[in-house]
mmCIF file of C-alpha atoms in Angstrom:
data_model
loop_
_atom_site.group_PDB
_atom_site.id
_atom_site.type_symbol
_atom_site.label_atom_id
_atom_site.label_comp_id
_atom_site.label_asym_id
_atom_site.label_seq_id
_atom_site.Cartn_x
_atom_site.Cartn_y
_atom_site.Cartn_z
ATOM 1 C CA MET A 1 0.040 -0.132 0.073
ATOM 2 C CA PRO A 2 1.427 3.412 -0.848
ATOM 3 C CA THR A 3 2.605 5.518 1.814
ATOM 4 C CA SER A 4 -0.114 8.390 2.343
ATOM 5 C CA ALA A 5 0.742 12.136 3.604
ATOM 6 C CA ASN A 6 -1.091 11.174 7.042
ATOM 7 C CA THR A 7 1.451 8.470 7.884
ATOM 8 C CA LYS A 8 4.126 10.847 7.877
ATOM 9 C CA HIS A 9 2.678 12.920 10.640
ATOM 10 C CA LEU A 10 2.150 10.011 13.290
ATOM 11 C CA THR A 11 3.757 10.153 16.448
ATOM 12 C CA SER A 12 5.002 7.271 18.186
ATOM 13 C CA ILE A 13 2.014 8.039 20.796
ATOM 14 C CA GLU A 14 -0.499 8.021 17.895
ATOM 15 C CA ARG A 15 0.944 4.828 16.305
ATOM 16 C CA GLU A 16 0.550 3.095 19.622
ATOM 17 C CA ARG A 17 -2.950 4.076 20.004
ATOM 18 C CA ILE A 18 -3.726 2.606 16.473
ATOM 19 C CA ARG A 19 -1.906 -0.745 17.465
ATOM 20 C CA ARG A 20 -4.097 -0.826 20.719
ATOM 21 C CA ALA A 21 -6.986 -0.431 18.511
ATOM 22 C CA VAL A 22 -6.057 -3.034 16.182
ATOM 23 C CA ARG A 23 -5.125 -5.535 19.122
ATOM 24 C CA ILE A 24 -8.533 -4.696 20.679
ATOM 25 C CA ALA A 25 -10.351 -5.280 17.561
ATOM 26 C CA ARG A 26 -8.734 -8.655 17.034
ATOM 27 C CA LEU A 27 -9.565 -9.794 20.736
ATOM 28 C CA MET A 28 -13.171 -8.766 19.979
ATOM 29 C CA ASP A 29 -13.879 -10.175 16.591
ATOM 30 C CA THR A 30 -11.219 -12.549 15.430
ATOM 31 C CA ALA A 31 -9.353 -13.963 18.301
ATOM 32 C CA VAL A 32 -9.893 -17.627 17.698
ATOM 33 C CA ARG A 33 -10.531 -19.813 14.553
ATOM 34 C CA LEU A 34 -13.409 -22.727 15.130
ATOM 35 C CA PRO A 35 -12.253 -25.745 13.839
ATOM 36 C CA VAL A 36 -13.918 -27.549 11.054
ATOM 37 C CA ILE A 37 -16.195 -24.462 9.920
ATOM 38 C CA GLY A 38 -13.121 -22.109 9.908
ATOM 39 C CA VAL A 39 -14.823 -18.904 10.978
ATOM 40 C CA ARG A 40 -13.086 -16.730 13.281
ATOM 41 C CA ILE A 41 -14.984 -15.463 16.721
ATOM 42 C CA GLY A 42 -13.739 -13.271 19.433
ATOM 43 C CA ALA A 43 -14.643 -12.030 22.743
ATOM 44 C CA ASP A 44 -17.633 -10.070 21.478
ATOM 45 C CA SER A 45 -19.527 -13.180 20.367
ATOM 46 C CA VAL A 46 -18.837 -15.062 23.531
ATOM 47 C CA LEU A 47 -19.998 -11.878 25.550
ATOM 48 C CA GLY A 48 -23.280 -11.470 23.526
ATOM 49 C CA LEU A 49 -24.233 -14.702 24.889
ATOM 50 C CA ILE A 50 -24.692 -13.099 28.250
ATOM 51 C CA PRO A 51 -28.007 -11.353 28.027
ATOM 52 C CA ALA A 52 -27.810 -7.600 27.940
ATOM 53 C CA VAL A 53 -24.727 -7.285 29.970
ATOM 54 C CA GLY A 54 -22.542 -8.870 27.199
ATOM 55 C CA ASP A 55 -24.326 -6.595 24.277
ATOM 56 C CA VAL A 56 -23.417 -3.451 26.456
ATOM 57 C CA ALA A 57 -19.851 -4.336 27.166
ATOM 58 C CA GLY A 58 -19.226 -4.970 23.613
ATOM 59 C CA SER A 59 -20.371 -1.762 22.538
ATOM 60 C CA LEU A 60 -18.570 -0.033 25.337
ATOM 61 C CA ILE A 61 -15.296 -1.285 24.064
ATOM 62 C CA GLY A 62 -16.301 -0.210 20.538
ATOM 63 C CA LEU A 63 -16.919 3.433 21.607
ATOM 64 C CA PHE A 64 -13.218 2.828 23.080
ATOM 65 C CA ILE A 65 -12.413 2.427 19.361
ATOM 66 C CA ILE A 66 -14.208 5.210 18.245
ATOM 67 C CA ASN A 67 -12.780 7.708 20.984
ATOM 68 C CA GLU A 68 -9.372 6.641 20.075
ATOM 69 C CA ALA A 69 -10.201 7.379 16.319
ATOM 70 C CA ARG A 70 -11.503 10.799 17.503
ATOM 71 C CA ARG A 71 -8.396 11.609 19.545
ATOM 72 C CA LEU A 72 -6.216 10.695 16.332
ATOM 73 C CA GLY A 73 -7.851 13.141 14.319
ATOM 74 C CA ILE A 74 -10.315 10.952 12.146
ATOM 75 C CA PRO A 75 -12.780 13.365 10.335
ATOM 76 C CA ASN A 76 -16.410 13.287 11.535
ATOM 77 C CA HIS A 77 -18.023 11.648 8.480
ATOM 78 C CA LYS A 78 -15.571 8.613 9.174
ATOM 79 C CA LEU A 79 -16.713 8.599 12.827
ATOM 80 C CA ALA A 80 -20.344 8.785 11.958
ATOM 81 C CA ARG A 81 -19.615 5.898 9.674
ATOM 82 C CA MET A 82 -17.952 3.978 12.558
ATOM 83 C CA ALA A 83 -20.664 4.681 15.050
ATOM 84 C CA VAL A 84 -23.394 3.476 12.696
ATOM 85 C CA ASN A 85 -21.098 0.081 12.295
ATOM 86 C CA LEU A 86 -21.320 -0.053 15.849
ATOM 87 C CA GLY A 87 -25.095 0.992 16.133
ATOM 88 C CA ILE A 88 -25.795 -2.073 13.408
ATOM 89 C CA ASP A 89 -23.899 -4.516 15.756
ATOM 90 C CA ALA A 90 -25.433 -3.654 18.776
ATOM 91 C CA ALA A 91 -28.828 -3.571 17.234
ATOM 92 C CA GLY A 92 -28.257 -7.008 15.485
ATOM 93 C CA GLY A 93 -26.832 -8.472 18.847
ATOM 94 C CA THR A 94 -30.229 -7.628 20.632
ATOM 95 C CA VAL A 95 -32.157 -10.586 18.977
ATOM 96 C CA PRO A 96 -31.757 -13.667 20.869
ATOM 97 C CA LEU A 97 -29.365 -16.097 19.387
ATOM 98 C CA ILE A 98 -29.788 -14.891 15.515
ATOM 99 C CA GLY A 99 -28.190 -11.794 17.154
ATOM 100 C CA ASP A 100 -25.420 -14.007 18.474
ATOM 101 C CA LEU A 101 -24.972 -15.464 15.115
ATOM 102 C CA PHE A 102 -24.737 -11.876 13.514
ATOM 103 C CA ASP A 103 -21.903 -10.813 15.915
ATOM 104 C CA VAL A 104 -19.808 -13.821 14.403
ATOM 105 C CA TYR A 105 -19.966 -12.345 10.864
ATOM 106 C CA PHE A 106 -20.578 -8.717 11.006
ATOM 107 C CA LYS A 107 -17.102 -7.691 13.097
ATOM 108 C CA SER A 108 -17.801 -4.148 13.920
ATOM 109 C CA HIS A 109 -14.738 -3.788 15.712
ATOM 110 C CA ARG A 110 -12.706 -4.831 12.730
ATOM 111 C CA ARG A 111 -14.629 -2.583 10.469
ATOM 112 C CA ASN A 112 -13.605 0.395 12.264
ATOM 113 C CA VAL A 113 -10.391 -0.286 12.525
ATOM 114 C CA GLY A 114 -10.080 -0.736 9.286
ATOM 115 C CA ILE A 115 -11.525 2.808 8.761
ATOM 116 C CA ILE A 116 -8.550 4.046 10.847
ATOM 117 C CA LEU A 117 -6.156 2.028 9.013
ATOM 118 C CA GLU A 118 -7.412 3.408 5.723
ATOM 119 C CA HIS A 119 -7.664 7.026 6.805
ATOM 120 C CA PHE A 120 -3.765 6.684 7.626
ATOM 121 C CA GLY A 121 -2.643 4.774 4.513
ATOM 122 C CA LEU A 122 -1.459 1.720 6.955
ATOM 123 C CA SER A 123 -2.093 -1.879 6.753
ATOM 124 C CA GLU A 124 -1.934 -3.720 9.984
ATOM 125 C CA GLY A 125 1.364 -5.418 8.703
ATOM 126 C CA GLU A 126 2.879 -2.012 7.874
ATOM 127 C CA LEU A 127 1.774 -0.735 11.600
ATOM 128 C CA ASP A 128 3.685 -3.761 13.050
ATOM 129 C CA ARG A 129 7.033 -3.015 10.950
ATOM 130 C CA ARG A 130 6.824 0.865 11.527
ATOM 131 C CA MET A 131 8.887 2.485 14.211
#
């Protein structure tokens, strides 16, 4: 991926914020690959099995990622897109059982981190390599 002008202006603190958001999204959405079916799930899918509390916890973690994006200077229209992703995930998660299956496939945290990475012209691999 070509280096964007935004990438040159990242401080080590900002780069670490992005890394932290990526790690959290990985944990929440794709931490474990289920054998046989090959689908990746994370803590969000497991938390969703706990009525009400699980979905609220997943949404609060999603709000943390959105706040990190705000602190990084992501434009409002992208923050709004991130909020919509989180809202869809939260609304879908309210439906018993079907909502839990929805969580396995929608992965709002990964989508939102993708928006952050795209804004700065980074891939996850580049982020890990850059100092």
